[in-house]
């Protein structure tokens, strides 16, 4: 029986790839990538030429059983996403779950995950936090925000640049515009930036400056009474 290796890849800077991750990818019988075009750049950079297949949210349900059977037959399979750790707001959960059900060993390598540096550099409490990832774009969005209204832990959200202002305005409506927030963009890239302040102040900042890049928004929890 083979194994499944869940391999984090850089969220920006190529130097964030670990030695172990490179070795595992070079030794794997098959690599599953969220987008083979994106991952090919990384693999080429590290001279990794293994068998590569796409594995994304539109085909993972159809592929899972085939991949499991291949691992059971003795192949070692490595799973990567476009950036960061697979399974964290990226495909991966279904395959890991099926491997576990079938008694297949799953090794998840430590490595890059966008929300960790954003949380630590936010200046907000990071001893206890809740990770929300991407909020629903339409249905269920307001309901989820209402459920978080009294959350006392620091909250972490992923957001695209096109919805950053809308998200901040909604946070202001639900949490109050004086709540502290940190918007971190382009983590580990050349133009990495954290904009910190009250929700009102950060809204003003991005009203004057167009949001660019992928964002991690870290919002302070409700103060204990």
PDB file of C-alpha atoms in Angstrom:
ATOM      1  CA  UNK A   1       0.000   0.000   0.000  1.00  0.00           C
ATOM      2  CA  UNK A   2       1.191   3.504  -0.820  1.00  0.00           C
ATOM      3  CA  UNK A   3       0.635   6.738   1.072  1.00  0.00           C
ATOM      4  CA  UNK A   4      -0.978  10.117   0.528  1.00  0.00           C
ATOM      5  CA  UNK A   5       1.253  13.121   1.126  1.00  0.00           C
ATOM      6  CA  UNK A   6      -0.417  16.514   1.579  1.00  0.00           C
ATOM      7  CA  UNK A   7       2.228  19.036   0.558  1.00  0.00           C
ATOM      8  CA  UNK A   8       2.032  22.794   1.234  1.00  0.00           C
ATOM      9  CA  UNK A   9       3.392  25.073  -1.473  1.00  0.00           C
ATOM     10  CA  UNK A  10       4.448  28.742  -1.224  1.00  0.00           C
ATOM     11  CA  UNK A  11       1.715  31.378  -1.020  1.00  0.00           C
ATOM     12  CA  UNK A  12       4.060  33.804  -2.755  1.00  0.00           C
ATOM     13  CA  UNK A  13       7.799  33.572  -2.265  1.00  0.00           C
ATOM     14  CA  UNK A  14       9.333  30.471  -3.893  1.00  0.00           C
ATOM     15  CA  UNK A  15      11.871  30.281  -1.061  1.00  0.00           C
ATOM     16  CA  UNK A  16       9.096  29.235   1.331  1.00  0.00           C
ATOM     17  CA  UNK A  17       9.210  25.711  -0.134  1.00  0.00           C
ATOM     18  CA  UNK A  18      10.724  23.249   2.360  1.00  0.00           C
ATOM     19  CA  UNK A  19      13.479  20.746   1.581  1.00  0.00           C
ATOM     20  CA  UNK A  20      11.157  17.930   2.638  1.00  0.00           C
ATOM     21  CA  UNK A  21       8.369  19.116   0.344  1.00  0.00           C
ATOM     22  CA  UNK A  22      10.728  19.121  -2.627  1.00  0.00           C
ATOM     23  CA  UNK A  23      11.972  15.617  -1.799  1.00  0.00           C
ATOM     24  CA  UNK A  24       8.445  14.216  -1.379  1.00  0.00           C
ATOM     25  CA  UNK A  25       7.303  15.689  -4.694  1.00  0.00           C
ATOM     26  CA  UNK A  26      10.343  14.286  -6.483  1.00  0.00           C
ATOM     27  CA  UNK A  27       9.761  10.813  -5.013  1.00  0.00           C
ATOM     28  CA  UNK A  28       5.969  10.656  -5.531  1.00  0.00           C
ATOM     29  CA  UNK A  29       4.568   8.346  -8.198  1.00  0.00           C
ATOM     30  CA  UNK A  30       1.852  10.895  -8.980  1.00  0.00           C
ATOM     31  CA  UNK A  31       1.217  14.544  -8.116  1.00  0.00           C
ATOM     32  CA  UNK A  32      -2.326  15.914  -7.914  1.00  0.00           C
ATOM     33  CA  UNK A  33      -2.521  19.670  -8.504  1.00  0.00           C
ATOM     34  CA  UNK A  34      -5.414  22.126  -8.220  1.00  0.00           C
ATOM     35  CA  UNK A  35      -4.279  23.819 -11.447  1.00  0.00           C
ATOM     36  CA  UNK A  36      -1.585  22.037 -13.437  1.00  0.00           C
ATOM     37  CA  UNK A  37      -0.622  25.257 -15.226  1.00  0.00           C
ATOM     38  CA  UNK A  38       0.042  27.091 -11.985  1.00  0.00           C
ATOM     39  CA  UNK A  39       1.801  24.161 -10.353  1.00  0.00           C
ATOM     40  CA  UNK A  40       3.931  23.454 -13.419  1.00  0.00           C
ATOM     41  CA  UNK A  41       5.760  26.737 -12.806  1.00  0.00           C
ATOM     42  CA  UNK A  42       6.668  25.649  -9.277  1.00  0.00           C
ATOM     43  CA  UNK A  43       7.573  22.100 -10.301  1.00  0.00           C
ATOM     44  CA  UNK A  44       9.743  23.341 -13.157  1.00  0.00           C
ATOM     45  CA  UNK A  45      11.511  25.732 -10.776  1.00  0.00           C
ATOM     46  CA  UNK A  46      12.554  22.773  -8.601  1.00  0.00           C
ATOM     47  CA  UNK A  47      13.177  20.398 -11.514  1.00  0.00           C
ATOM     48  CA  UNK A  48      10.309  18.067 -10.538  1.00  0.00           C
ATOM     49  CA  UNK A  49       9.107  16.047 -13.530  1.00  0.00           C
ATOM     50  CA  UNK A  50       6.721  13.479 -12.041  1.00  0.00           C
ATOM     51  CA  UNK A  51       3.347  12.415 -13.399  1.00  0.00           C
ATOM     52  CA  UNK A  52       0.963  15.343 -12.898  1.00  0.00           C
ATOM     53  CA  UNK A  53      -2.861  15.332 -12.862  1.00  0.00           C
ATOM     54  CA  UNK A  54      -5.455  18.012 -12.096  1.00  0.00           C
ATOM     55  CA  UNK A  55      -7.490  17.622  -8.913  1.00  0.00           C
ATOM     56  CA  UNK A  56      -9.861  20.507  -8.221  1.00  0.00           C
ATOM     57  CA  UNK A  57     -13.312  21.209  -6.810  1.00  0.00           C
ATOM     58  CA  UNK A  58     -15.011  20.420 -10.122  1.00  0.00           C
ATOM     59  CA  UNK A  59     -13.567  16.933 -10.566  1.00  0.00           C
ATOM     60  CA  UNK A  60     -12.506  15.723  -7.121  1.00  0.00           C
ATOM     61  CA  UNK A  61     -15.736  13.781  -6.483  1.00  0.00           C
ATOM     62  CA  UNK A  62     -15.205  11.797  -9.679  1.00  0.00           C
ATOM     63  CA  UNK A  63     -11.491  11.238  -9.057  1.00  0.00           C
ATOM     64  CA  UNK A  64     -11.343  10.281  -5.395  1.00  0.00           C
ATOM     65  CA  UNK A  65     -12.071   6.577  -5.774  1.00  0.00           C
ATOM     66  CA  UNK A  66      -9.611   6.174  -8.646  1.00  0.00           C
ATOM     67  CA  UNK A  67      -6.849   7.841  -6.634  1.00  0.00           C
ATOM     68  CA  UNK A  68      -7.613   5.742  -3.555  1.00  0.00           C
ATOM     69  CA  UNK A  69      -7.429   2.554  -5.627  1.00  0.00           C
ATOM     70  CA  UNK A  70      -4.084   3.605  -7.028  1.00  0.00           C
ATOM     71  CA  UNK A  71      -2.686   4.239  -3.548  1.00  0.00           C
ATOM     72  CA  UNK A  72      -4.037   0.890  -2.346  1.00  0.00           C
ATOM     73  CA  UNK A  73      -2.207  -0.701  -5.284  1.00  0.00           C
ATOM     74  CA  UNK A  74       1.096   0.712  -4.030  1.00  0.00           C
ATOM     75  CA  UNK A  75       1.520   4.212  -5.456  1.00  0.00           C
ATOM     76  CA  UNK A  76       2.617   7.173  -3.368  1.00  0.00           C
ATOM     77  CA  UNK A  77       0.521  10.224  -4.242  1.00  0.00           C
ATOM     78  CA  UNK A  78       1.294  13.856  -3.394  1.00  0.00           C
ATOM     79  CA  UNK A  79      -1.479  16.459  -3.249  1.00  0.00           C
ATOM     80  CA  UNK A  80      -0.764  20.160  -3.768  1.00  0.00           C
ATOM     81  CA  UNK A  81      -2.934  23.241  -4.275  1.00  0.00           C
ATOM     82  CA  UNK A  82      -2.205  26.492  -6.102  1.00  0.00           C
ATOM     83  CA  UNK A  83      -0.777  27.986  -2.907  1.00  0.00           C
ATOM     84  CA  UNK A  84      -0.628  27.092   0.762  1.00  0.00           C
ATOM     85  CA  UNK A  85      -1.822  23.901   2.437  1.00  0.00           C
ATOM     86  CA  UNK A  86      -4.384  21.737   0.589  1.00  0.00           C
ATOM     87  CA  UNK A  87      -7.665  21.371   2.461  1.00  0.00           C
ATOM     88  CA  UNK A  88      -7.515  24.894   3.926  1.00  0.00           C
ATOM     89  CA  UNK A  89     -10.078  26.634   1.671  1.00  0.00           C
ATOM     90  CA  UNK A  90      -8.705  24.442  -1.134  1.00  0.00           C
ATOM     91  CA  UNK A  91      -9.512  20.943  -2.452  1.00  0.00           C
ATOM     92  CA  UNK A  92      -8.176  18.083  -0.356  1.00  0.00           C
ATOM     93  CA  UNK A  93     -10.668  17.208   2.356  1.00  0.00           C
ATOM     94  CA  UNK A  94     -12.565  14.608   0.322  1.00  0.00           C
ATOM     95  CA  UNK A  95      -9.434  12.720  -0.683  1.00  0.00           C
ATOM     96  CA  UNK A  96      -7.996  12.774   2.842  1.00  0.00           C
ATOM     97  CA  UNK A  97     -11.298  11.516   4.262  1.00  0.00           C
ATOM     98  CA  UNK A  98     -11.499   8.624   1.818  1.00  0.00           C
ATOM     99  CA  UNK A  99      -7.883   7.660   2.443  1.00  0.00           C
ATOM    100  CA  UNK A 100      -8.512   7.600   6.183  1.00  0.00           C
ATOM    101  CA  UNK A 101     -11.636   5.451   5.639  1.00  0.00           C
ATOM    102  CA  UNK A 102      -9.559   2.986   3.627  1.00  0.00           C
ATOM    103  CA  UNK A 103      -6.767   2.721   6.173  1.00  0.00           C
ATOM    104  CA  UNK A 104      -4.293   4.642   4.019  1.00  0.00           C
ATOM    105  CA  UNK A 105      -1.612   6.583   5.873  1.00  0.00           C
ATOM    106  CA  UNK A 106      -1.903  10.339   5.320  1.00  0.00           C
ATOM    107  CA  UNK A 107       1.147  12.487   5.967  1.00  0.00           C
ATOM    108  CA  UNK A 108       0.562  16.229   5.974  1.00  0.00           C
ATOM    109  CA  UNK A 109       3.769  18.206   5.769  1.00  0.00           C
ATOM    110  CA  UNK A 110       4.047  21.447   7.736  1.00  0.00           C
ATOM    111  CA  UNK A 111       4.461  24.497   5.589  1.00  0.00           C
ATOM    112  CA  UNK A 112       2.991  27.661   4.139  1.00  0.00           C
ATOM    113  CA  UNK A 113      -0.548  28.693   5.090  1.00  0.00           C
ATOM    114  CA  UNK A 114      -1.627  32.261   4.411  1.00  0.00           C
ATOM    115  CA  UNK A 115      -3.658  32.911   7.536  1.00  0.00           C
ATOM    116  CA  UNK A 116      -0.893  32.155  10.060  1.00  0.00           C
ATOM    117  CA  UNK A 117       1.479  35.036   9.175  1.00  0.00           C
ATOM    118  CA  UNK A 118      -1.517  37.359   8.721  1.00  0.00           C
ATOM    119  CA  UNK A 119      -2.805  36.478  12.192  1.00  0.00           C
ATOM    120  CA  UNK A 120       0.541  36.753  13.958  1.00  0.00           C
ATOM    121  CA  UNK A 121       1.454  40.091  12.325  1.00  0.00           C
ATOM    122  CA  UNK A 122      -2.006  41.592  12.900  1.00  0.00           C
ATOM    123  CA  UNK A 123      -1.239  42.663  16.448  1.00  0.00           C
ATOM    124  CA  UNK A 124      -4.521  41.070  17.560  1.00  0.00           C
ATOM    125  CA  UNK A 125      -4.723  38.222  20.097  1.00  0.00           C
ATOM    126  CA  UNK A 126      -3.665  34.962  18.458  1.00  0.00           C
ATOM    127  CA  UNK A 127      -3.805  32.565  21.402  1.00  0.00           C
ATOM    128  CA  UNK A 128      -7.419  31.769  20.509  1.00  0.00           C
ATOM    129  CA  UNK A 129      -8.963  32.347  17.093  1.00  0.00           C
ATOM    130  CA  UNK A 130     -11.565  31.027  14.662  1.00  0.00           C
ATOM    131  CA  UNK A 131     -10.829  30.509  10.981  1.00  0.00           C
ATOM    132  CA  UNK A 132     -13.798  31.267   8.724  1.00  0.00           C
ATOM    133  CA  UNK A 133     -12.071  31.178   5.326  1.00  0.00           C
ATOM    134  CA  UNK A 134     -14.256  32.481   2.498  1.00  0.00           C
ATOM    135  CA  UNK A 135     -17.718  33.597   3.583  1.00  0.00           C
ATOM    136  CA  UNK A 136     -20.622  32.587   1.317  1.00  0.00           C
ATOM    137  CA  UNK A 137     -20.800  35.139  -1.487  1.00  0.00           C
ATOM    138  CA  UNK A 138     -24.591  35.455  -1.379  1.00  0.00           C
ATOM    139  CA  UNK A 139     -26.890  32.961   0.316  1.00  0.00           C
ATOM    140  CA  UNK A 140     -26.026  32.457   3.961  1.00  0.00           C
ATOM    141  CA  UNK A 141     -23.482  35.283   4.186  1.00  0.00           C
ATOM    142  CA  UNK A 142     -25.511  37.592   6.418  1.00  0.00           C
ATOM    143  CA  UNK A 143     -26.659  34.674   8.565  1.00  0.00           C
ATOM    144  CA  UNK A 144     -23.077  33.574   9.200  1.00  0.00           C
ATOM    145  CA  UNK A 145     -21.980  37.092  10.088  1.00  0.00           C
ATOM    146  CA  UNK A 146     -24.881  37.398  12.535  1.00  0.00           C
ATOM    147  CA  UNK A 147     -23.796  34.147  14.169  1.00  0.00           C
ATOM    148  CA  UNK A 148     -20.324  35.651  14.686  1.00  0.00           C
ATOM    149  CA  UNK A 149     -21.602  38.885  16.221  1.00  0.00           C
ATOM    150  CA  UNK A 150     -20.749  37.801  19.775  1.00  0.00           C
ATOM    151  CA  UNK A 151     -17.627  35.784  18.916  1.00  0.00           C
ATOM    152  CA  UNK A 152     -14.899  36.686  21.427  1.00  0.00           C
ATOM    153  CA  UNK A 153     -12.019  35.026  19.589  1.00  0.00           C
ATOM    154  CA  UNK A 154     -10.046  36.733  16.826  1.00  0.00           C
ATOM    155  CA  UNK A 155     -11.711  35.944  13.483  1.00  0.00           C
ATOM    156  CA  UNK A 156      -9.928  35.209  10.211  1.00  0.00           C
ATOM    157  CA  UNK A 157     -11.455  35.572   6.743  1.00  0.00           C
ATOM    158  CA  UNK A 158     -10.189  35.102   3.189  1.00  0.00           C
ATOM    159  CA  UNK A 159     -11.413  37.572   0.583  1.00  0.00           C
ATOM    160  CA  UNK A 160     -10.754  38.552  -3.027  1.00  0.00           C
ATOM    161  CA  UNK A 161      -9.737  42.151  -3.775  1.00  0.00           C
ATOM    162  CA  UNK A 162     -13.056  42.726  -5.540  1.00  0.00           C
ATOM    163  CA  UNK A 163     -15.063  42.132  -2.351  1.00  0.00           C
ATOM    164  CA  UNK A 164     -12.758  43.565   0.312  1.00  0.00           C
ATOM    165  CA  UNK A 165     -14.632  46.858   0.687  1.00  0.00           C
ATOM    166  CA  UNK A 166     -18.004  45.131   0.702  1.00  0.00           C
ATOM    167  CA  UNK A 167     -16.783  42.696   3.352  1.00  0.00           C
ATOM    168  CA  UNK A 168     -15.402  45.484   5.545  1.00  0.00           C
ATOM    169  CA  UNK A 169     -18.657  47.431   5.264  1.00  0.00           C
ATOM    170  CA  UNK A 170     -20.614  44.331   6.289  1.00  0.00           C
ATOM    171  CA  UNK A 171     -18.226  43.745   9.194  1.00  0.00           C
ATOM    172  CA  UNK A 172     -18.835  47.334  10.272  1.00  0.00           C
ATOM    173  CA  UNK A 173     -22.594  46.802  10.220  1.00  0.00           C
ATOM    174  CA  UNK A 174     -22.391  43.610  12.282  1.00  0.00           C
ATOM    175  CA  UNK A 175     -19.392  44.179  14.592  1.00  0.00           C
ATOM    176  CA  UNK A 176     -19.363  47.981  14.745  1.00  0.00           C
ATOM    177  CA  UNK A 177     -17.011  50.303  12.860  1.00  0.00           C
ATOM    178  CA  UNK A 178     -14.745  50.792  15.921  1.00  0.00           C
ATOM    179  CA  UNK A 179     -13.751  47.103  15.980  1.00  0.00           C
ATOM    180  CA  UNK A 180     -10.041  46.561  15.271  1.00  0.00           C
ATOM    181  CA  UNK A 181      -9.097  44.873  12.000  1.00  0.00           C
ATOM    182  CA  UNK A 182      -5.978  44.001  10.010  1.00  0.00           C
ATOM    183  CA  UNK A 183      -6.068  43.493   6.256  1.00  0.00           C
ATOM    184  CA  UNK A 184      -3.015  41.615   5.022  1.00  0.00           C
ATOM    185  CA  UNK A 185      -2.427  41.258   1.290  1.00  0.00           C
ATOM    186  CA  UNK A 186       0.152  39.618  -0.970  1.00  0.00           C
ATOM    187  CA  UNK A 187       1.659  37.592   1.878  1.00  0.00           C
ATOM    188  CA  UNK A 188       5.371  36.796   1.366  1.00  0.00           C
ATOM    189  CA  UNK A 189       5.369  38.619  -1.991  1.00  0.00           C
ATOM    190  CA  UNK A 190       7.180  41.820  -2.965  1.00  0.00           C
ATOM    191  CA  UNK A 191       4.181  44.065  -2.238  1.00  0.00           C
ATOM    192  CA  UNK A 192       3.126  42.448   1.062  1.00  0.00           C
ATOM    193  CA  UNK A 193       1.227  44.924   3.212  1.00  0.00           C
ATOM    194  CA  UNK A 194      -0.828  44.954   6.401  1.00  0.00           C
ATOM    195  CA  UNK A 195      -3.333  47.749   6.895  1.00  0.00           C
ATOM    196  CA  UNK A 196      -4.399  47.973  10.544  1.00  0.00           C
ATOM    197  CA  UNK A 197      -6.877  50.128  12.432  1.00  0.00           C
ATOM    198  CA  UNK A 198     -10.557  50.342  13.155  1.00  0.00           C
ATOM    199  CA  UNK A 199     -12.912  48.969  10.536  1.00  0.00           C
ATOM    200  CA  UNK A 200     -13.886  52.570   9.702  1.00  0.00           C
ATOM    201  CA  UNK A 201     -10.234  53.574   9.204  1.00  0.00           C
ATOM    202  CA  UNK A 202      -9.447  50.589   7.002  1.00  0.00           C
ATOM    203  CA  UNK A 203     -12.590  51.207   4.915  1.00  0.00           C
ATOM    204  CA  UNK A 204     -11.365  54.761   4.377  1.00  0.00           C
ATOM    205  CA  UNK A 205      -7.931  53.472   3.340  1.00  0.00           C
ATOM    206  CA  UNK A 206      -9.291  51.111   0.689  1.00  0.00           C
ATOM    207  CA  UNK A 207     -11.827  53.687  -0.494  1.00  0.00           C
ATOM    208  CA  UNK A 208      -8.876  55.892  -1.407  1.00  0.00           C
ATOM    209  CA  UNK A 209      -6.617  53.070  -2.622  1.00  0.00           C
ATOM    210  CA  UNK A 210      -7.932  50.249  -4.791  1.00  0.00           C
ATOM    211  CA  UNK A 211      -7.501  46.844  -3.082  1.00  0.00           C
ATOM    212  CA  UNK A 212      -5.116  44.595  -5.024  1.00  0.00           C
ATOM    213  CA  UNK A 213      -3.980  41.023  -4.415  1.00  0.00           C
ATOM    214  CA  UNK A 214      -5.437  38.235  -2.294  1.00  0.00           C
ATOM    215  CA  UNK A 215      -6.458  39.291   1.216  1.00  0.00           C
ATOM    216  CA  UNK A 216      -6.546  37.793   4.681  1.00  0.00           C
ATOM    217  CA  UNK A 217      -8.770  39.886   6.939  1.00  0.00           C
ATOM    218  CA  UNK A 218      -8.225  39.488  10.684  1.00  0.00           C
ATOM    219  CA  UNK A 219     -10.974  40.934  12.896  1.00  0.00           C
ATOM    220  CA  UNK A 220     -10.789  41.371  16.653  1.00  0.00           C
ATOM    221  CA  UNK A 221     -13.283  39.416  18.688  1.00  0.00           C
ATOM    222  CA  UNK A 222     -15.928  41.033  20.846  1.00  0.00           C
ATOM    223  CA  UNK A 223     -14.532  42.378  24.096  1.00  0.00           C
ATOM    224  CA  UNK A 224     -15.603  40.470  27.183  1.00  0.00           C
ATOM    225  CA  UNK A 225     -18.051  42.381  29.314  1.00  0.00           C
TER     226      UNK A 225
END
